């Protein structure tokens, strides 16, 4: 298919995935592809990205869609009905490649090999960092082990799993390290071992990606770009739901959070510096005007804006909402300079203050780690009990709340049908400046089952849906 | 721009000749920017070669680099142009009687009384130039508007003089350390290039190119250690400049192979925070 035809489907899919591609950018992309031949695949990809992706957070989504729409094509990627025929094709291809590289010997013909022998070849290739061989083996492994059949609606992960299991890739790192130890002339120092390990890990990762790419190419050949893109579509980092993030998504969330906190901190600091002056202080101005012969040359203003508020964060850290609590705490501590004081409390059915973990440390993630491992939050059975946690909170810390205190309550308010203890929230509101509730669940789930967020909410200044970074950022910005 | 790059590879090689090691992404976007006559917005962590890229492209093209360093409070009079009030005043007073006001007016608002600032200078230049608008995220979002006309039309409108249009389209680089979101309007006008920390091979090349007297072996070891450190969860990962500082220090100390003790003793050059240093020392098992 000519490039320009591929482009329109490609851009539609970018928009479907949530990338904000404007008309100008669309036109720029059309110009860009005229300048770089598609055969120069990497350059072509980066050129397209430069016109269409204006935020690093969107790069992964872009890359996936690119790989699908501009997938390498050709008969070698078809999932043939007849394995034999395909093996034949592969061998020819392989022979050609080997001749081309001037090494016709080993590896040219792999059909006779057992999975163990292939795994052994892979190990050698990884050991030596032999890129060409790693690629060839990735192709061959998918061919032999993935068990792909045309038209089957199975996702790529299943094929990936089957392929890697046959190669025993899980144990590959240990094997490589062991072999490396045997080969070394003298004993490796700890530092050397660590560096070797990181190198092997990066090669294994590269191999995995090659296998994944090969599987994807075959799936695209089988099902077509549009269907594949739809299967692979994932939310952008800022739209990933805290409560359902996969491990991978957690990683990208964490990555996205860092620049976000930095931006937020910078923006707020700037706001504060440029904060408008208070109203004119008439008396003070007149008093000073005396030294200018009665001309009010030096206007005086009243003390600007009220003092910074104190913040108390009270967070449910049980199972499904733990990630949400973590991200919120990170965000709050990243901008703690905006408050005169920040205190934090975490609970499941018991409650504990964790403020000290965040003191004297530059490392917020370290503090969060301590929250997860050291805080004393289990009272009876480790199932959420907001009522008990709130009552203990009130007993111990209620007296510390005053008219400057803003309180953030974090959680899904799923209380396992315990007593709610909502009177505590009512008291908080009476005594404090503001009380807000942040709920990581979609609004449509609120007050269903054992969720009692409505009852708590009636005593707050607002309940906010915070399912993802986008919403959380929005709230935090409003807060200050 | 007079001569046009023939291919991405030409850009890559050209940059290498002036000691800038580009990856596929960087080379492709520079190539494309020149082909399309569009500015590049370069974003990424500090110390990854964003500013250097503009300088090196200028060197490669034999063009003059004009730099606008952004800061909070930067305004039109520092970025674009300013009327030379003192000189205007002198002119007015010099012949109070003779000329009519309209003559004086036309005269004092002519280019003779104009102080050219970087943006206008880049537009009006007749020799080849590369314009670098450095750390654009430091100006207020409202100030960005100043840049938009230049970036899309390559022209500047001066109410008293009319519109000054570029005689040639200069290459324009904007850099950002991403401390705030730039406006959509600005981003739409630019090609976007994210420069991240280089991969191990490129970092090794950079070290070899930039650090005098370094051996292949040491450069390799440095690049590996830095890669391992960057994989840790740190408050601030080491940048390329810090890698280079570290390499130079090791050379000064006469070290040609890094062992645990030397790594430990010099980690503070790579890492700025105590917690990061402690973490790295522990992870690399050099903290004994
Ligand atoms: N790709 C590269 N090739 C050569 N030198 C580089 C490269 N990347 C970074 N450097 C060097 O690293 C240092 C920091 O680069 P700089 O451009 O100031 O970073 P940034 O503007 O991104 O903060 C400079 O000394 C620069 O020469
Ligand atoms: Mg810079």
Short mmCIF file of C-alpha atoms in Angstrom, two decimals, chain A:
data_model
loop_
_atom_site.label_atom_id
_atom_site.label_comp_id
_atom_site.label_asym_id
_atom_site.label_seq_id
_atom_site.Cartn_x
_atom_site.Cartn_y
_atom_site.Cartn_z
CA UNK A 1 0.00 0.00 0.00
CA UNK A 2 1.34 3.46 -0.80
CA UNK A 3 2.50 5.49 2.17
CA UNK A 4 -0.15 8.17 1.91
CA UNK A 5 -2.94 5.60 2.11
CA UNK A 6 -1.41 4.07 5.20
CA UNK A 7 -1.12 7.52 6.73
CA UNK A 8 -4.82 8.25 7.03
CA UNK A 9 -5.59 5.05 8.91
CA UNK A 10 -2.52 5.62 11.02
CA UNK A 11 -3.58 9.09 12.07
CA UNK A 12 -7.13 7.99 12.78
CA UNK A 13 -5.73 5.36 15.11
CA UNK A 14 -3.47 7.87 16.88
CA UNK A 15 -6.55 9.94 17.61
CA UNK A 16 -8.47 6.87 18.75
CA UNK A 17 -5.68 6.19 21.19
CA UNK A 18 -6.13 9.66 22.64
CA UNK A 19 -3.26 11.57 21.03
CA UNK A 20 -4.31 15.15 20.31
CA UNK A 21 -3.31 15.41 16.64
CA UNK A 22 -4.33 18.78 15.22
CA UNK A 23 -4.98 19.56 11.59
CA UNK A 24 -1.68 21.44 11.25
CA UNK A 25 0.19 18.50 12.66
CA UNK A 26 -1.57 16.14 10.35
CA UNK A 27 -0.51 18.28 7.37
CA UNK A 28 3.05 18.50 8.67
CA UNK A 29 3.18 14.74 8.88
CA UNK A 30 2.07 14.50 5.26
CA UNK A 31 4.91 16.82 4.29
CA UNK A 32 7.39 14.92 6.42
CA UNK A 33 6.81 11.57 4.77
CA UNK A 34 7.68 13.09 1.42
CA UNK A 35 11.14 13.93 2.71
CA UNK A 36 12.18 10.57 4.09
CA UNK A 37 11.77 7.26 2.28
CA UNK A 38 9.85 4.66 4.22
CA UNK A 39 12.67 2.19 3.59
CA UNK A 40 14.74 4.20 6.04
CA UNK A 41 12.42 2.94 8.74
CA UNK A 42 13.96 4.48 11.84
CA UNK A 43 14.38 7.90 10.32
CA UNK A 44 10.87 7.67 8.93
CA UNK A 45 9.50 6.84 12.35
CA UNK A 46 11.29 9.69 14.12
CA UNK A 47 10.27 12.16 11.46
CA UNK A 48 6.64 11.20 11.85
CA UNK A 49 6.90 11.37 15.62
CA UNK A 50 8.42 14.85 15.46
CA UNK A 51 5.35 16.15 13.68
CA UNK A 52 2.70 14.18 15.59
CA UNK A 53 3.87 13.55 19.16
CA UNK A 54 4.42 16.63 21.29
CA UNK A 55 4.64 14.96 24.67
CA UNK A 56 7.06 12.28 25.73
CA UNK A 57 4.28 10.53 27.65
CA UNK A 58 2.67 9.68 24.35
CA UNK A 59 5.72 8.14 22.75
CA UNK A 60 4.90 4.55 23.64
CA UNK A 61 1.41 4.74 22.28
CA UNK A 62 2.82 6.26 19.10
CA UNK A 63 5.46 3.61 18.70
CA UNK A 64 3.04 0.73 19.10
CA UNK A 65 0.71 2.17 16.49
CA UNK A 66 3.61 2.90 14.18
CA UNK A 67 4.86 -0.66 14.43
CA UNK A 68 1.42 -1.95 13.54
CA UNK A 69 0.62 0.36 10.65
CA UNK A 70 4.08 0.38 9.14
CA UNK A 71 4.82 -3.20 10.02
CA UNK A 72 7.33 -5.02 7.91
CA UNK A 73 5.38 -7.00 5.40
CA UNK A 74 6.05 -9.96 3.18
CA UNK A 75 5.30 -13.64 2.73
CA UNK A 76 7.74 -14.57 5.48
CA UNK A 77 5.34 -13.15 8.07
CA UNK A 78 2.29 -15.10 7.09
CA UNK A 79 1.13 -17.68 9.56
CA UNK A 80 1.06 -20.55 7.08
CA UNK A 81 -1.43 -23.35 7.51
CA UNK A 82 1.27 -25.78 6.68
CA UNK A 83 4.23 -25.48 8.96
CA UNK A 84 6.51 -27.32 6.55
CA UNK A 85 6.10 -24.86 3.78
CA UNK A 86 6.98 -22.05 6.08
CA UNK A 87 9.99 -23.83 7.49
CA UNK A 88 11.22 -24.21 3.95
CA UNK A 89 10.83 -20.55 3.33
CA UNK A 90 12.57 -19.69 6.52
CA UNK A 91 15.52 -21.92 5.68
CA UNK A 92 15.99 -20.32 2.30
CA UNK A 93 15.78 -16.94 3.77
CA UNK A 94 18.22 -17.92 6.48
CA UNK A 95 20.69 -19.38 4.03
CA UNK A 96 20.57 -16.24 1.98
CA UNK A 97 21.15 -14.13 5.01
CA UNK A 98 24.06 -16.24 6.16
CA UNK A 99 25.68 -16.16 2.74
CA UNK A 100 25.16 -12.48 2.62
CA UNK A 101 27.06 -12.12 5.84
CA UNK A 102 29.73 -14.50 4.61
CA UNK A 103 29.25 -17.15 7.24
CA UNK A 104 27.55 -20.17 5.83
CA UNK A 105 28.36 -22.58 8.62
CA UNK A 106 26.42 -23.11 11.81
CA UNK A 107 22.92 -21.83 12.33
CA UNK A 108 22.01 -22.01 8.67
CA UNK A 109 19.80 -24.99 9.18
CA UNK A 110 17.99 -25.20 12.44
CA UNK A 111 15.02 -27.50 11.75
CA UNK A 112 16.75 -30.58 13.05
CA UNK A 113 17.53 -28.97 16.34
CA UNK A 114 15.71 -29.72 19.58
CA UNK A 115 14.35 -26.88 21.68
CA UNK A 116 17.22 -27.46 24.10
CA UNK A 117 19.73 -27.04 21.31
CA UNK A 118 18.08 -23.85 20.19
CA UNK A 119 18.10 -22.57 23.73
CA UNK A 120 21.80 -23.39 23.88
CA UNK A 121 22.42 -21.43 20.67
CA UNK A 122 20.50 -18.54 22.12
CA UNK A 123 22.61 -18.67 25.23
CA UNK A 124 25.78 -18.48 23.16
CA UNK A 125 24.42 -15.58 21.15
CA UNK A 126 23.46 -13.72 24.32
CA UNK A 127 26.82 -14.48 25.86
CA UNK A 128 28.64 -12.96 22.90
CA UNK A 129 26.15 -10.22 22.18
CA UNK A 130 25.76 -11.56 18.64
CA UNK A 131 22.96 -9.32 17.37
CA UNK A 132 22.41 -11.01 14.01
CA UNK A 133 22.15 -14.41 15.63
CA UNK A 134 19.77 -13.13 18.31
CA UNK A 135 17.50 -11.80 15.59
CA UNK A 136 17.59 -15.01 13.61
CA UNK A 137 16.85 -17.02 16.71
CA UNK A 138 13.94 -14.78 17.64
CA UNK A 139 12.38 -15.45 14.24
CA UNK A 140 13.04 -19.13 14.45
CA UNK A 141 11.72 -19.45 17.99
CA UNK A 142 8.43 -17.77 17.14
CA UNK A 143 8.13 -20.01 14.13
CA UNK A 144 8.71 -23.15 16.12
CA UNK A 145 7.32 -22.51 19.57
CA UNK A 146 4.61 -19.86 19.48
CA UNK A 147 2.11 -22.23 17.89
CA UNK A 148 0.45 -19.46 15.94
CA UNK A 149 -2.53 -20.42 13.86
CA UNK A 150 -4.27 -18.19 11.35
CA UNK A 151 -7.47 -16.53 12.42
CA UNK A 152 -7.20 -17.38 16.10
CA UNK A 153 -8.28 -14.47 18.24
CA UNK A 154 -5.52 -14.99 20.81
CA UNK A 155 -3.52 -12.01 21.97
CA UNK A 156 0.20 -11.61 21.49
CA UNK A 157 1.06 -12.18 25.14
CA UNK A 158 -0.06 -15.78 24.92
CA UNK A 159 2.30 -16.45 22.02
CA UNK A 160 5.08 -14.60 23.75
CA UNK A 161 4.65 -16.71 26.84
CA UNK A 162 4.73 -19.95 24.87
CA UNK A 163 7.83 -18.96 22.97
CA UNK A 164 9.80 -17.83 25.98
CA UNK A 165 8.81 -20.82 28.07
CA UNK A 166 10.18 -23.17 25.45
CA UNK A 167 13.48 -21.34 25.59
CA UNK A 168 13.49 -21.38 29.38
CA UNK A 169 14.23 -17.66 29.24
CA UNK A 170 13.33 -17.15 32.90
CA UNK A 171 16.45 -18.98 33.93
CA UNK A 172 18.64 -17.56 31.20
CA UNK A 173 20.15 -14.80 33.32
CA UNK A 174 21.31 -17.21 36.01
CA UNK A 175 22.78 -19.53 33.42
CA UNK A 176 24.63 -16.69 31.74
CA UNK A 177 26.02 -15.45 35.02
CA UNK A 178 27.15 -18.92 35.96
CA UNK A 179 28.82 -19.54 32.60
CA UNK A 180 30.46 -16.15 32.81
CA UNK A 181 31.89 -17.01 36.20
CA UNK A 182 33.31 -20.27 34.85
CA UNK A 183 34.95 -18.52 31.93
CA UNK A 184 36.53 -15.69 33.85
CA UNK A 185 40.24 -16.01 34.42
CA UNK A 186 40.06 -14.62 37.92
CA UNK A 187 37.20 -14.11 40.29
CA UNK A 188 34.95 -11.20 39.39
CA UNK A 189 34.52 -8.42 41.90
CA UNK A 190 31.03 -7.51 43.05
CA UNK A 191 31.10 -4.43 40.89
CA UNK A 192 32.12 -6.40 37.82
CA UNK A 193 29.43 -8.95 38.45
CA UNK A 194 26.82 -6.28 38.73
CA UNK A 195 27.89 -4.68 35.46
CA UNK A 196 27.87 -8.04 33.70
CA UNK A 197 24.43 -8.79 35.03
CA UNK A 198 23.05 -5.48 33.77
CA UNK A 199 24.59 -6.13 30.37
CA UNK A 200 23.04 -9.60 30.12
CA UNK A 201 19.70 -8.30 31.27
CA UNK A 202 19.74 -5.68 28.57
CA UNK A 203 20.54 -8.31 25.91
CA UNK A 204 17.79 -10.59 27.14
CA UNK A 205 15.37 -7.69 27.08
CA UNK A 206 16.42 -6.90 23.54
CA UNK A 207 15.81 -10.51 22.52
CA UNK A 208 12.38 -10.47 24.14
CA UNK A 209 11.47 -7.35 22.23
CA UNK A 210 12.59 -8.96 19.01
CA UNK A 211 10.35 -11.96 19.72
CA UNK A 212 7.47 -9.66 20.52
CA UNK A 213 8.02 -7.70 17.33
CA UNK A 214 8.10 -10.86 15.25
CA UNK A 215 4.84 -12.06 16.79
CA UNK A 216 3.26 -8.68 16.16
CA UNK A 217 4.35 -8.67 12.54
CA UNK A 218 2.72 -12.04 12.03
CA UNK A 219 -0.44 -10.99 13.77
CA UNK A 220 -0.65 -7.86 11.64
CA UNK A 221 -0.16 -9.96 8.53
CA UNK A 222 -2.93 -12.27 9.69
CA UNK A 223 -5.52 -9.86 11.01
CA UNK A 224 -4.74 -6.54 9.42
CA UNK A 225 -3.45 -3.34 10.98
CA UNK A 226 -6.74 -1.92 12.10
CA UNK A 227 -7.83 -4.93 14.12
CA UNK A 228 -4.40 -5.31 15.68
CA UNK A 229 -4.17 -1.68 16.65
CA UNK A 230 -7.51 -1.98 18.35
CA UNK A 231 -6.37 -5.00 20.32
CA UNK A 232 -3.19 -3.26 21.42
CA UNK A 233 -4.84 0.04 22.30
CA UNK A 234 -4.03 1.11 25.84
CA UNK A 235 -4.83 4.23 27.82
CA UNK A 236 -2.23 7.01 27.84
CA UNK A 237 -0.29 7.26 31.11
CA UNK A 238 -2.35 10.21 32.32
CA UNK A 239 -5.54 8.22 31.75
CA UNK A 240 -4.50 4.94 33.33
CA UNK A 241 -6.83 4.04 36.18
CA UNK A 242 -4.97 3.84 39.47
CA UNK A 243 -7.10 0.93 40.56
CA UNK A 244 -6.50 -1.25 37.53
CA UNK A 245 -2.98 -0.45 36.44
CA UNK A 246 -0.85 -3.36 35.32
CA UNK A 247 2.74 -3.53 36.43
CA UNK A 248 3.87 -2.01 33.18
CA UNK A 249 1.37 0.76 33.45
CA UNK A 250 2.47 1.42 37.03
CA UNK A 251 5.96 1.99 35.68
CA UNK A 252 4.80 4.45 33.07
CA UNK A 253 2.62 6.17 35.66
CA UNK A 254 5.60 6.59 37.91
CA UNK A 255 7.58 8.01 35.01
CA UNK A 256 4.82 10.42 34.14
CA UNK A 257 4.45 11.53 37.74
CA UNK A 258 7.95 12.89 38.08
CA UNK A 259 7.89 15.66 35.50
CA UNK A 260 4.34 16.35 36.55
CA UNK A 261 5.29 17.03 40.16
CA UNK A 262 8.18 19.15 39.00
CA UNK A 263 5.92 21.18 36.75
CA UNK A 264 3.31 21.56 39.43
CA UNK A 265 5.88 22.72 41.97
CA UNK A 266 7.38 25.24 39.55
CA UNK A 267 4.00 26.55 38.52
CA UNK A 268 2.82 26.99 42.09
CA UNK A 269 6.04 28.65 43.18
CA UNK A 270 5.69 31.05 40.29
CA UNK A 271 2.09 31.79 41.19
CA UNK A 272 3.08 32.57 44.75
CA UNK A 273 5.85 34.93 43.67
CA UNK A 274 3.54 36.76 41.32
CA UNK A 275 0.69 36.64 43.76
CA UNK A 276 -1.29 39.85 43.59
CA UNK A 277 -0.75 42.33 46.32
CA UNK A 278 -3.48 42.73 48.86
CA UNK A 279 -5.83 45.73 48.78
CA UNK A 280 -4.45 49.24 49.25
CA UNK A 281 -3.74 50.04 52.87
CA UNK A 282 -5.06 53.59 52.95
CA UNK A 283 -3.87 54.61 56.40
CA UNK A 284 -0.40 53.31 55.89
CA UNK A 285 -0.14 55.06 52.53
CA UNK A 286 -1.19 58.38 53.93
CA UNK A 287 1.18 58.03 56.84
CA UNK A 288 4.08 57.50 54.45
CA UNK A 289 2.93 60.28 52.13
CA UNK A 290 3.90 62.78 54.80
CA UNK A 291 7.54 62.33 53.98
CA UNK A 292 6.70 63.22 50.35
CA UNK A 293 4.93 66.40 51.25
CA UNK A 294 1.54 64.76 51.27
CA UNK A 295 1.87 63.09 47.86
CA UNK A 296 0.98 59.39 48.12
CA UNK A 297 4.08 58.43 46.15
CA UNK A 298 4.66 55.17 47.90
CA UNK A 299 1.42 53.23 48.08
CA UNK A 300 1.26 50.61 50.82
CA UNK A 301 -0.72 47.41 50.54
CA UNK A 302 -2.35 45.25 53.08
CA UNK A 303 -0.73 41.94 53.92
CA UNK A 304 -1.28 39.73 50.87
CA UNK A 305 -3.38 36.55 51.03
CA UNK A 306 -3.88 34.55 54.20
CA UNK A 307 -1.09 32.39 55.62
CA UNK A 308 -0.40 29.01 54.05
CA UNK A 309 -2.80 26.31 55.17
CA UNK A 310 -1.87 23.20 57.10
CA UNK A 311 -2.59 19.94 55.39
CA UNK A 312 -3.59 16.61 56.87
CA UNK A 313 -3.80 13.64 54.52
CA UNK A 314 -5.67 10.58 55.76
CA UNK A 315 -5.34 7.70 53.32
CA UNK A 316 -6.77 4.22 52.98
CA UNK A 317 -3.88 2.02 51.84
CA UNK A 318 -5.66 -1.30 51.56
CA UNK A 319 -5.18 -3.46 48.45
CA UNK A 320 -6.95 -1.94 45.49
CA UNK A 321 -6.58 1.69 46.50
CA UNK A 322 -2.97 1.51 47.70
CA UNK A 323 -1.54 2.75 44.42
CA UNK A 324 -3.85 5.74 44.46
CA UNK A 325 -2.78 6.63 48.00
CA UNK A 326 0.85 6.30 46.99
CA UNK A 327 0.59 8.65 44.03
CA UNK A 328 -1.39 11.19 45.98
CA UNK A 329 1.12 11.22 48.81
CA UNK A 330 3.96 11.65 46.33
CA UNK A 331 2.23 14.54 44.69
CA UNK A 332 1.37 16.18 47.99
CA UNK A 333 4.90 15.91 49.33
CA UNK A 334 6.34 17.19 46.11
CA UNK A 335 4.51 20.45 46.71
CA UNK A 336 4.72 20.51 50.49
CA UNK A 337 6.36 23.92 50.28
CA UNK A 338 2.90 25.26 49.51
CA UNK A 339 1.70 24.38 52.99
CA UNK A 340 2.92 25.51 56.36
CA UNK A 341 2.79 21.93 57.54
CA UNK A 342 1.89 18.55 56.04
CA UNK A 343 0.95 15.56 58.17
CA UNK A 344 -0.01 12.19 56.82
CA UNK A 345 -1.88 9.23 58.23
CA UNK A 346 -2.55 5.86 56.69
CA UNK A 347 -5.08 3.23 57.63
CA UNK A 348 -6.68 -0.09 56.83
CA UNK A 349 -8.61 -1.01 59.92
CA UNK A 350 -6.02 0.52 62.21
CA UNK A 351 -4.41 3.92 61.65
CA UNK A 352 -0.87 5.23 61.97
CA UNK A 353 0.85 8.57 61.48
CA UNK A 354 3.63 8.43 58.88
CA UNK A 355 4.67 12.09 58.76
CA UNK A 356 8.12 11.30 60.12
CA UNK A 357 8.94 9.03 57.17
CA UNK A 358 8.86 12.06 54.93
CA UNK A 359 10.97 14.24 57.21
CA UNK A 360 14.66 14.61 56.54
CA UNK A 361 14.57 12.57 53.41
CA UNK A 362 15.06 13.75 49.86
CA UNK A 363 13.69 10.50 48.64
CA UNK A 364 9.92 10.43 48.51
CA UNK A 365 9.76 6.96 47.00
CA UNK A 366 11.83 5.69 49.88
CA UNK A 367 9.36 7.20 52.32
CA UNK A 368 6.49 5.64 50.41
CA UNK A 369 8.24 2.31 50.63
CA UNK A 370 8.38 2.68 54.40
CA UNK A 371 4.70 3.58 54.48
CA UNK A 372 3.94 0.29 52.77
CA UNK A 373 6.19 -1.83 54.90
CA UNK A 374 6.45 -0.24 58.33
CA UNK A 375 3.24 1.61 59.07
CA UNK A 376 1.09 -0.04 61.71
CA UNK A 377 -2.28 -0.15 59.99
CA UNK A 378 -3.76 -3.52 60.86
CA UNK A 379 -6.01 -3.68 63.86
CA UNK A 380 -8.12 -6.86 63.58
CA UNK A 381 -8.03 -8.56 60.23
CA UNK A 382 -6.58 -6.12 57.68
CA UNK A 383 -9.90 -5.44 55.97
CA UNK A 384 -10.85 -1.81 55.55
CA UNK A 385 -12.69 -0.39 58.52
CA UNK A 386 -13.04 3.34 58.00
CA UNK A 387 -15.22 3.72 61.08
CA UNK A 388 -12.66 2.35 63.47
CA UNK A 389 -9.75 4.10 61.79
CA UNK A 390 -11.56 7.45 61.91
CA UNK A 391 -12.50 7.07 65.54
CA UNK A 392 -8.94 6.32 66.55
CA UNK A 393 -7.82 9.26 64.43
CA UNK A 394 -10.18 11.55 66.25
CA UNK A 395 -9.11 10.30 69.63
CA UNK A 396 -5.41 10.79 68.96
CA UNK A 397 -5.16 13.70 66.56
CA UNK A 398 -8.56 15.41 66.53
CA UNK A 399 -7.31 18.07 68.91
CA UNK A 400 -4.63 19.11 66.39
CA UNK A 401 -7.19 20.25 63.85
CA UNK A 402 -7.81 23.98 63.80
CA UNK A 403 -9.25 26.64 61.56
CA UNK A 404 -6.16 26.60 59.34
CA UNK A 405 -6.29 22.88 58.68
CA UNK A 406 -7.32 21.40 55.35
CA UNK A 407 -8.05 17.68 55.50
CA UNK A 408 -7.84 15.29 52.56
CA UNK A 409 -9.52 11.93 52.96
CA UNK A 410 -8.45 9.36 50.40
CA UNK A 411 -10.21 6.11 49.64
CA UNK A 412 -13.03 4.27 47.94
CA UNK A 413 -15.11 4.31 51.15
CA UNK A 414 -15.75 0.59 50.83
CA UNK A 415 -16.25 -0.17 54.45
CA UNK A 416 -17.13 -3.87 54.53
CA UNK A 417 -20.48 -2.92 56.07
CA UNK A 418 -18.85 -1.76 59.32
CA UNK A 419 -20.16 1.22 61.23
CA UNK A 420 -19.12 4.31 59.22
CA UNK A 421 -18.00 6.61 62.02
CA UNK A 422 -19.05 9.49 59.79
CA UNK A 423 -19.56 11.68 62.85
CA UNK A 424 -15.77 12.05 62.84
CA UNK A 425 -15.86 13.63 59.39
CA UNK A 426 -18.60 15.94 60.59
CA UNK A 427 -16.44 17.01 63.51
CA UNK A 428 -13.47 17.51 61.19
CA UNK A 429 -15.50 19.84 59.07
CA UNK A 430 -16.65 21.79 62.11
CA UNK A 431 -13.19 22.26 63.44
CA UNK A 432 -11.07 22.48 60.28
CA UNK A 433 -10.96 24.86 57.35
CA UNK A 434 -11.87 22.43 54.57
CA UNK A 435 -12.46 18.72 54.23
CA UNK A 436 -12.21 17.05 50.81
CA UNK A 437 -12.70 13.44 49.84
CA UNK A 438 -10.83 11.93 46.89
CA UNK A 439 -12.24 8.73 45.49
CA UNK A 440 -10.32 6.63 42.92
CA UNK A 441 -13.47 4.80 41.84
CA UNK A 442 -15.58 5.87 38.87
CA UNK A 443 -18.54 7.95 39.98
CA UNK A 444 -20.97 5.36 38.74
CA UNK A 445 -19.71 2.91 41.40
CA UNK A 446 -20.10 5.27 44.30
CA UNK A 447 -22.61 4.16 46.92
CA UNK A 448 -23.03 0.75 45.36
CA UNK A 449 -22.34 -2.39 47.39
CA UNK A 450 -20.44 -1.48 50.55
CA UNK A 451 -19.37 1.97 49.34
CA UNK A 452 -20.62 4.67 51.71
CA UNK A 453 -18.90 7.65 50.15
CA UNK A 454 -22.19 9.53 49.99
CA UNK A 455 -22.60 9.49 53.73
CA UNK A 456 -19.07 10.79 54.34
CA UNK A 457 -19.37 13.19 51.46
CA UNK A 458 -22.31 15.02 52.99
CA UNK A 459 -19.94 16.30 55.68
CA UNK A 460 -17.20 17.46 53.32
CA UNK A 461 -16.67 20.44 51.05
CA UNK A 462 -16.63 18.11 48.08
CA UNK A 463 -16.01 14.57 46.89
CA UNK A 464 -13.77 14.33 43.83
CA UNK A 465 -13.37 11.50 41.40
CA UNK A 466 -9.62 10.86 41.02
CA UNK A 467 -9.28 7.80 38.84
CA UNK A 468 -6.15 8.87 37.02
CA UNK A 469 -3.25 11.30 37.04
CA UNK A 470 -5.13 13.81 34.94
CA UNK A 471 -7.88 14.14 37.54
CA UNK A 472 -5.52 14.02 40.48
CA UNK A 473 -3.39 16.79 39.04
CA UNK A 474 -6.49 18.85 38.42
CA UNK A 475 -7.56 18.51 42.03
CA UNK A 476 -4.17 19.26 43.54
CA UNK A 477 -3.89 22.39 41.48
CA UNK A 478 -7.27 23.55 42.65
CA UNK A 479 -6.28 22.87 46.24
CA UNK A 480 -3.52 25.50 46.28
#
